């Protein structure tokens, strides 16, 4: 990069620019091999135990685990601390799984690996979801005619592959930590496979709040209908279906219809239509820019990471990792965003609409509503809907309180809500110290 110094001297990162020749080289060299290089560079430059550890108790390695007969695999960074945990009297495995959000990959957690590696007995798996990062890129399922069927197939693309990976790794129980879209999927996994979840940590999950796009029929009251009538939202709403067995929507506080309308109207018509019809992903647009794509990607990296790094070398390493993780390989998992979320980043099937009534829960089986603790984390500067996060925590605890469980106290709170200071949507990245403290307090480790 002729216009970028790659030394360790603090600089004004927002002044970094690529020449057109550099941008062309970036674009031309896009490959999985290049991405693997920058993933290793990112980890090696920030961790004392990778690739060679200076502590015999702690090791870290990159692993590709085959998950089916089509040679698809899940990529992970595995960290193990062999120090005996004196508090772990039962000598149980302490598996923790990190799942990233949309447009991200396992390297986004690089600021957390060093501190978490110090937890005695921990076995940390940071994975790339199928269709992202360095995991396989199988074709994303074809769009289904009925919206509910399309949602089911889209989410199962991730849930089934994750479950296959868990089986291949022979992990029986674990603490699941998941961010944004990963948090949405993590919640769904805990509903489908609760027997494997010890505790659930959701970091600013997308898709919590109820909204006009929801497939649930009894969602809108008269005030909201009148507000939306004859607006663009009224024309775009998908077919509704009845969901009789979920907690009724008695509280509309989390449905900010004015905000959602304004967000939608701010989206260019061509982009909204493409989103609605699942014609392209956001990264298809970046790919279509060809040799110009590095310029636009760099602008995003400067906005996102300018306060994180104080030298060009580390900043460029992170930027390279992000750029190639978005562009390498054929489009795959990235198409999920338009199939699960509406153009205003709300879910077609919100998490609040998936909470069952207490009468539908088997109190003798493990579940989020009987005995799986969950922690919902948001940043104080988070753009995600914190009110919806607080509401779903209250709804989970409300259902839990209605169950006649043996040994349960009337003051039990199965689910917790917490705001991390000095953090935005990427809580774990913006304030890794407080994120770790919140995890340790919640996990009891």
Coordinates of C-alpha atoms in Angstrom, one line a residue:
X1 CA 0.0 0.0 0.0
X2 CA 2.0 2.9 -1.3
X3 CA 0.0 5.5 0.8
X4 CA 0.0 3.5 4.1
X5 CA 2.9 3.0 6.4
X6 CA 2.8 -0.3 8.2
X7 CA 5.0 0.4 11.2
X8 CA 3.9 0.7 14.8
X9 CA 4.0 4.4 15.1
X10 CA 0.7 6.0 16.3
X11 CA -1.0 7.8 13.4
X12 CA -4.3 9.4 12.5
X13 CA -5.9 6.2 11.1
X14 CA -8.8 8.2 9.6
X15 CA -6.3 9.7 7.1
X16 CA -5.3 6.3 5.6
X17 CA -6.1 5.9 2.0
X18 CA -5.4 3.3 -0.7
X19 CA -4.1 4.2 -4.1
X20 CA -6.0 2.8 -7.1
X21 CA -3.1 0.4 -7.7
X22 CA -3.3 -0.9 -4.1
X23 CA -7.0 -1.3 -4.3
X24 CA -6.7 -3.3 -7.5
X25 CA -4.2 -5.6 -5.8
X26 CA -6.6 -6.1 -2.9
X27 CA -9.4 -7.0 -5.1
X28 CA -7.3 -9.3 -7.4
X29 CA -5.8 -11.2 -4.4
X30 CA -9.2 -12.1 -2.9
X31 CA -9.0 -15.8 -1.9
X32 CA -9.5 -18.1 1.0
X33 CA -5.7 -18.5 1.2
X34 CA -5.4 -14.7 1.7
X35 CA -8.1 -14.7 4.3
X36 CA -6.4 -17.6 6.2
X37 CA -3.2 -15.5 6.2
X38 CA -4.8 -12.5 7.7
X39 CA -6.8 -14.5 10.2
X40 CA -3.5 -16.0 11.5
X41 CA -1.9 -12.5 11.5
X42 CA -4.7 -11.1 13.5
X43 CA -4.6 -13.8 16.1
X44 CA -0.8 -14.0 16.3
X45 CA -0.4 -10.2 16.7
X46 CA -2.8 -10.1 19.7
X47 CA -2.4 -13.4 21.6
X48 CA 0.5 -14.7 23.6
X49 CA -0.5 -18.4 23.2
X50 CA -0.9 -18.5 19.4
X51 CA 0.7 -20.1 17.4
X52 CA 3.2 -21.0 20.1
X53 CA 2.2 -20.5 23.7
X54 CA 4.3 -18.9 26.4
X55 CA 2.2 -20.7 29.0
X56 CA 2.2 -24.5 28.9
X57 CA -1.3 -24.6 30.4
X58 CA -2.9 -22.6 27.5
X59 CA -3.1 -23.6 23.8
X60 CA -4.9 -22.2 20.8
X61 CA -5.3 -23.8 17.3
X62 CA -7.4 -23.4 14.2
X63 CA -9.6 -26.4 13.3
X64 CA -11.9 -27.3 10.4
X65 CA -14.5 -29.9 11.4
X66 CA -16.3 -31.9 8.7
X67 CA -20.1 -31.8 9.3
X68 CA -21.7 -33.8 6.5
X69 CA -21.1 -36.2 3.6
X70 CA -20.7 -33.3 1.2
X71 CA -17.4 -32.3 2.8
X72 CA -18.8 -29.1 4.3
X73 CA -17.0 -28.0 7.4
X74 CA -17.2 -25.5 10.3
X75 CA -14.1 -23.4 11.0
X76 CA -13.1 -22.6 14.6
X77 CA -10.5 -21.2 16.8
X78 CA -10.1 -23.5 19.8
X79 CA -8.6 -22.4 23.1
X80 CA -8.0 -24.7 26.0
X81 CA -6.7 -23.9 29.5
X82 CA -5.5 -27.1 31.2
X83 CA -5.2 -25.6 34.6
X84 CA -7.4 -27.4 37.1
X85 CA -10.4 -25.4 38.3
X86 CA -10.5 -25.9 42.1
X87 CA -14.1 -24.7 42.2
X88 CA -15.2 -27.3 39.6
X89 CA -15.7 -30.1 42.1
X90 CA -17.5 -32.3 39.6
X91 CA -14.7 -31.9 37.1
X92 CA -17.2 -31.1 34.4
X93 CA -16.0 -29.8 31.0
X94 CA -16.3 -26.0 30.7
X95 CA -17.1 -25.6 27.0
X96 CA -18.0 -22.1 25.8
X97 CA -19.0 -21.4 22.2
X98 CA -18.7 -18.0 20.6
X99 CA -21.0 -17.2 17.6
X100 CA -20.5 -14.0 15.6
X101 CA -23.1 -11.8 14.0
X102 CA -24.0 -11.0 10.4
X103 CA -21.1 -9.9 8.2
X104 CA -18.6 -10.9 10.8
X105 CA -16.5 -14.0 11.7
X106 CA -14.7 -15.5 14.6
X107 CA -11.8 -12.9 14.5
X108 CA -14.2 -10.2 15.7
X109 CA -13.7 -11.8 19.2
X110 CA -9.9 -11.4 19.1
X111 CA -10.0 -8.8 22.0
X112 CA -11.7 -11.4 24.2
X113 CA -9.5 -14.5 23.6
X114 CA -6.5 -13.5 25.8
X115 CA -8.6 -12.8 28.9
X116 CA -11.0 -15.8 28.4
X117 CA -8.0 -18.1 28.0
X118 CA -7.0 -17.4 31.6
X119 CA -10.2 -19.0 32.9
X120 CA -9.0 -22.4 34.5
X121 CA -10.4 -25.4 32.7
X122 CA -12.1 -23.4 29.9
X123 CA -12.5 -25.0 26.4
X124 CA -13.5 -22.1 24.2
X125 CA -14.7 -22.6 20.6
X126 CA -15.1 -19.5 18.4
X127 CA -16.7 -20.6 15.2
X128 CA -17.5 -19.2 11.8
X129 CA -21.1 -19.9 11.0
X130 CA -21.8 -22.0 7.9
X131 CA -21.6 -19.7 4.9
X132 CA -19.4 -17.1 6.6
X133 CA -15.7 -16.6 7.2
X134 CA -13.6 -19.7 6.6
X135 CA -16.4 -22.2 7.0
X136 CA -17.8 -23.9 3.9
X137 CA -20.1 -21.9 1.6
X138 CA -22.8 -24.3 0.4
X139 CA -25.7 -22.9 -1.5
X140 CA -28.3 -21.1 0.6
X141 CA -31.8 -22.7 0.4
X142 CA -34.1 -21.6 -2.3
X143 CA -36.7 -19.1 -1.3
X144 CA -40.0 -20.7 -0.4
X145 CA -43.4 -19.4 -1.5
X146 CA -44.9 -19.3 2.0
X147 CA -43.1 -17.0 4.4
X148 CA -43.2 -19.3 7.4
X149 CA -41.7 -22.1 5.4
X150 CA -39.0 -19.8 4.1
X151 CA -38.1 -18.7 7.6
X152 CA -37.9 -22.3 8.8
X153 CA -35.6 -23.4 6.0
X154 CA -33.4 -20.3 6.3
X155 CA -32.9 -20.7 10.1
X156 CA -32.4 -24.5 9.8
X157 CA -29.5 -23.9 7.4
X158 CA -27.6 -22.6 10.5
X159 CA -29.2 -24.6 13.3
X160 CA -28.7 -28.0 11.6
X161 CA -25.1 -27.3 10.6
X162 CA -24.3 -26.1 14.1
X163 CA -25.9 -29.2 15.6
X164 CA -23.9 -31.4 13.2
X165 CA -20.7 -29.6 14.3
X166 CA -21.6 -30.1 18.0
X167 CA -22.1 -33.8 17.4
X168 CA -18.8 -34.1 15.5
X169 CA -17.0 -32.4 18.4
X170 CA -18.8 -34.6 20.9
X171 CA -19.8 -31.6 23.0
X172 CA -22.7 -32.6 25.3
X173 CA -23.2 -29.3 27.2
X174 CA -21.9 -25.8 26.8
X175 CA -22.4 -22.1 27.5
X176 CA -23.5 -20.4 24.3
X177 CA -22.4 -16.8 23.7
X178 CA -23.8 -15.2 20.6
X179 CA -24.0 -11.7 19.0
X180 CA -26.6 -10.0 16.9
X181 CA -27.8 -12.4 14.1
X182 CA -25.9 -15.1 16.0
X183 CA -27.9 -14.2 19.1
X184 CA -31.1 -14.6 17.2
X185 CA -30.0 -18.0 16.0
X186 CA -28.7 -18.9 19.4
X187 CA -32.1 -18.3 21.0
X188 CA -33.7 -20.5 18.3
X189 CA -31.1 -23.2 19.0
X190 CA -31.9 -23.1 22.7
X191 CA -35.5 -23.6 21.9
X192 CA -34.8 -26.6 19.6
X193 CA -32.0 -28.3 21.4
X194 CA -32.3 -27.1 25.1
X195 CA -30.8 -30.3 26.5
X196 CA -27.3 -29.1 25.4
X197 CA -27.4 -25.6 26.7
X198 CA -26.1 -24.9 30.2
X199 CA -26.4 -21.1 30.0
X200 CA -27.1 -18.6 27.3
X201 CA -25.5 -15.2 26.8
X202 CA -27.0 -13.1 24.0
X203 CA -25.2 -9.9 23.1
X204 CA -27.4 -7.3 21.5
X205 CA -29.4 -9.9 19.5
X206 CA -31.3 -8.8 16.4
X207 CA -35.0 -9.6 15.9
X208 CA -36.4 -9.4 19.4
X209 CA -39.1 -6.7 19.0
X210 CA -42.5 -7.2 17.6
X211 CA -43.1 -5.2 14.4
X212 CA -45.5 -4.7 11.5
X213 CA -43.7 -7.2 9.4
X214 CA -44.2 -10.0 11.9
X215 CA -46.0 -13.1 10.5
X216 CA -48.2 -13.2 13.6
X217 CA -51.7 -12.0 12.9
X218 CA -52.8 -10.5 16.2
X219 CA -49.8 -8.1 16.3
X220 CA -51.2 -4.6 15.5
X221 CA -53.8 -2.7 17.5
X222 CA -56.1 -0.1 15.9
X223 CA -53.8 2.8 16.6
X224 CA -51.0 1.2 14.8
X225 CA -53.2 0.1 11.9
X226 CA -54.5 3.6 11.5
X227 CA -50.9 5.0 11.6
X228 CA -49.7 2.6 8.9
X229 CA -52.7 2.5 6.6
X230 CA -51.8 3.8 3.1
X231 CA -48.1 4.0 4.0
X232 CA -45.4 2.0 2.3
X233 CA -45.4 -0.5 5.2
X234 CA -49.0 -1.3 4.6
X235 CA -48.2 -2.5 1.0
X236 CA -45.1 -4.5 2.0
X237 CA -46.3 -6.5 5.0
X238 CA -46.1 -10.3 4.4
X239 CA -49.0 -12.7 4.8
X240 CA -49.9 -13.1 8.4
X241 CA -50.4 -16.4 10.2
X242 CA -52.0 -17.2 13.5
X243 CA -49.8 -18.2 16.4
X244 CA -52.2 -19.4 19.1
X245 CA -49.8 -20.9 21.5
X246 CA -47.5 -18.0 22.2
X247 CA -47.6 -15.3 24.9
X248 CA -50.2 -12.7 23.8
X249 CA -48.9 -9.3 22.8
X250 CA -50.4 -7.2 25.6
X251 CA -47.7 -4.5 25.5
X252 CA -46.8 -2.5 22.4
X253 CA -44.1 -0.4 24.0
X254 CA -41.4 -2.1 22.0
X255 CA -43.2 -1.5 18.7
X256 CA -41.9 1.9 17.6
X257 CA -43.9 2.1 14.4
X258 CA -42.8 5.7 13.7
X259 CA -39.1 4.7 13.9
X260 CA -39.6 1.7 11.7
X261 CA -41.5 3.7 9.1
X262 CA -38.9 6.4 9.0
X263 CA -36.1 3.8 8.6
X264 CA -37.9 2.1 5.8
X265 CA -38.7 5.3 3.9
X266 CA -35.0 6.2 4.1
X267 CA -34.0 3.1 2.2
X268 CA -33.6 3.6 -1.6
X269 CA -36.5 1.9 -3.5
X270 CA -34.2 -0.3 -5.6
X271 CA -32.5 -1.6 -2.5
X272 CA -35.8 -2.2 -0.7
X273 CA -37.2 -4.1 -3.6
X274 CA -34.0 -6.2 -4.0
X275 CA -34.1 -7.0 -0.3
X276 CA -37.8 -7.9 -0.3
X277 CA -37.3 -10.3 -3.3
X278 CA -33.9 -11.6 -1.9
X279 CA -32.2 -10.7 -5.2
X280 CA -28.9 -9.6 -3.7
X281 CA -27.1 -9.4 -0.4
X282 CA -25.4 -6.3 0.9
X283 CA -22.0 -7.9 0.0
X284 CA -23.1 -8.6 -3.6
X285 CA -23.2 -4.8 -4.0
X286 CA -19.6 -4.5 -2.6
X287 CA -18.4 -7.3 -4.9
X288 CA -20.0 -5.6 -7.9
X289 CA -17.8 -2.6 -7.3
X290 CA -14.8 -4.7 -8.3
X291 CA -11.5 -2.9 -7.8
X292 CA -13.3 0.0 -6.2
X293 CA -14.6 -2.1 -3.3
X294 CA -11.5 -1.7 -1.1
X295 CA -12.0 2.0 -1.0
X296 CA -15.6 1.6 0.4
X297 CA -14.6 -1.1 2.7
X298 CA -11.7 1.0 4.1
X299 CA -14.2 3.8 4.9
X300 CA -16.2 1.4 7.0
X301 CA -13.1 0.1 8.7
X302 CA -11.9 3.6 9.6
X303 CA -15.3 4.5 11.1
X304 CA -15.5 1.2 13.1
X305 CA -11.9 0.7 14.2
X306 CA -10.3 4.1 14.3
X307 CA -10.6 4.3 18.1
X308 CA -9.4 0.7 18.6
X309 CA -5.9 0.7 17.1
X310 CA -3.1 3.3 17.6
X311 CA -0.9 2.0 14.8
X312 CA -1.3 1.3 11.1
X313 CA 0.0 -2.2 11.2
X314 CA -2.7 -3.6 13.6
X315 CA -5.4 -1.5 11.9
X316 CA -4.6 -2.8 8.4
X317 CA -4.4 -6.4 9.7
X318 CA -7.9 -6.1 11.1
X319 CA -9.2 -4.3 7.9
X320 CA -7.7 -7.0 5.7
X321 CA -9.3 -9.7 7.7
X322 CA -12.7 -8.1 7.6
X323 CA -12.5 -7.2 3.9
X324 CA -11.5 -10.7 2.7
X325 CA -14.0 -12.4 5.1
X326 CA -16.8 -10.5 3.3
X327 CA -15.6 -11.0 -0.3
X328 CA -14.0 -14.4 -0.6
X329 CA -15.9 -17.4 -1.9
X330 CA -19.3 -17.7 -3.4
X331 CA -22.2 -15.9 -1.6
X332 CA -23.9 -18.2 0.8
X333 CA -25.0 -17.6 4.4
X334 CA -25.1 -13.8 3.8
X335 CA -28.4 -14.3 2.0
X336 CA -30.0 -15.1 5.3
X337 CA -30.4 -11.5 6.3
X338 CA -33.2 -10.7 3.7
X339 CA -34.9 -14.0 4.4
X340 CA -35.1 -13.6 8.2
X341 CA -35.2 -9.8 8.6
X342 CA -37.2 -7.0 7.0
X343 CA -35.4 -4.0 5.5
X344 CA -35.6 -2.1 8.8
X345 CA -33.6 -4.8 10.6
X346 CA -36.6 -6.3 12.4
X347 CA -37.5 -10.0 12.2
X348 CA -40.3 -11.5 10.2
X349 CA -40.7 -13.9 13.1
X350 CA -39.6 -12.0 16.3
X351 CA -38.2 -13.7 19.3
X352 CA -41.0 -12.2 21.5
X353 CA -43.5 -14.0 19.3
X354 CA -41.8 -17.3 20.0
X355 CA -42.3 -17.4 23.7
X356 CA -44.8 -20.2 24.5
X357 CA -47.5 -19.9 27.1
X358 CA -46.8 -21.6 30.4
X359 CA -49.5 -24.1 29.7
X360 CA -47.6 -25.3 26.7
X361 CA -44.3 -26.0 28.6
X362 CA -43.3 -29.3 30.0
X363 CA -42.0 -28.3 33.4
X364 CA -40.1 -31.6 33.7
X365 CA -37.9 -30.9 30.6
X366 CA -35.0 -28.6 30.4
X367 CA -35.8 -25.3 28.7
X368 CA -35.2 -21.5 28.7
X369 CA -38.3 -21.3 30.9
X370 CA -37.5 -24.0 33.4
X371 CA -33.8 -24.1 34.2
X372 CA -31.6 -22.6 31.5
X373 CA -30.3 -19.1 32.8
X374 CA -30.0 -16.5 30.1
X375 CA -28.1 -13.1 30.1
X376 CA -29.1 -10.4 27.7
X377 CA -26.3 -7.8 27.2
X378 CA -26.6 -4.4 25.4
X379 CA -24.2 -1.4 25.1
X380 CA -25.3 1.9 26.5
X381 CA -24.8 3.3 23.0
X382 CA -26.3 0.3 21.2
X383 CA -28.6 1.0 18.2
X384 CA -30.4 -2.3 18.9
X385 CA -33.7 -2.1 20.7
X386 CA -32.8 -2.3 24.4
X387 CA -36.4 -1.9 25.5
X388 CA -37.3 -5.0 23.6
X389 CA -34.4 -6.9 25.3
X390 CA -35.7 -5.9 28.7
X391 CA -39.2 -6.9 27.8
X392 CA -38.3 -10.4 26.6
X393 CA -36.3 -10.9 29.8
X394 CA -39.4 -10.0 31.8
X395 CA -41.6 -12.2 29.6
X396 CA -39.2 -15.2 30.2
X397 CA -39.2 -14.6 33.9
X398 CA -43.0 -14.2 33.9
X399 CA -43.5 -17.6 32.2
X400 CA -41.0 -19.1 34.6
X401 CA -42.9 -17.7 37.6
X402 CA -46.1 -19.3 36.3
X403 CA -44.6 -22.8 36.3
X404 CA -44.9 -24.9 39.4
X405 CA -41.3 -26.0 39.7
X406 CA -39.9 -28.0 42.6
X407 CA -37.5 -26.0 44.7
X408 CA -38.2 -22.7 42.9
X409 CA -38.3 -19.5 44.9
X410 CA -40.8 -16.8 44.2
X411 CA -38.0 -14.4 43.7
X412 CA -36.1 -16.5 41.1
X413 CA -35.1 -14.7 38.0
X414 CA -34.1 -17.1 35.3
X415 CA -33.2 -14.4 32.8
X416 CA -31.2 -11.3 33.4
X417 CA -30.8 -8.0 31.5
X418 CA -27.6 -5.8 31.7
X419 CA -26.3 -2.7 30.0
X420 CA -22.5 -2.4 29.5
X421 CA -21.2 1.1 29.6
X422 CA -18.9 2.6 26.9
X423 CA -20.2 0.1 24.3
X424 CA -22.2 0.1 21.2
X425 CA -23.7 -2.8 19.3
X426 CA -20.4 -4.8 19.5
X427 CA -20.4 -4.9 23.3
X428 CA -17.6 -7.6 23.5
X429 CA -15.4 -5.5 21.2
X430 CA -16.0 -2.0 22.6
X431 CA -15.6 -2.9 26.2
X432 CA -14.0 -6.4 26.5
X433 CA -13.1 -6.0 30.2
X434 CA -16.7 -5.3 31.4
X435 CA -18.0 -8.0 29.0
X436 CA -15.7 -10.6 30.6
X437 CA -16.7 -9.4 34.1
X438 CA -20.4 -9.8 33.2
X439 CA -19.8 -13.2 31.8
X440 CA -17.9 -14.4 34.9
X441 CA -20.5 -13.1 37.3
X442 CA -23.3 -14.8 35.3
X443 CA -21.5 -18.1 34.8
X444 CA -20.2 -18.3 38.4
X445 CA -16.7 -19.1 37.2

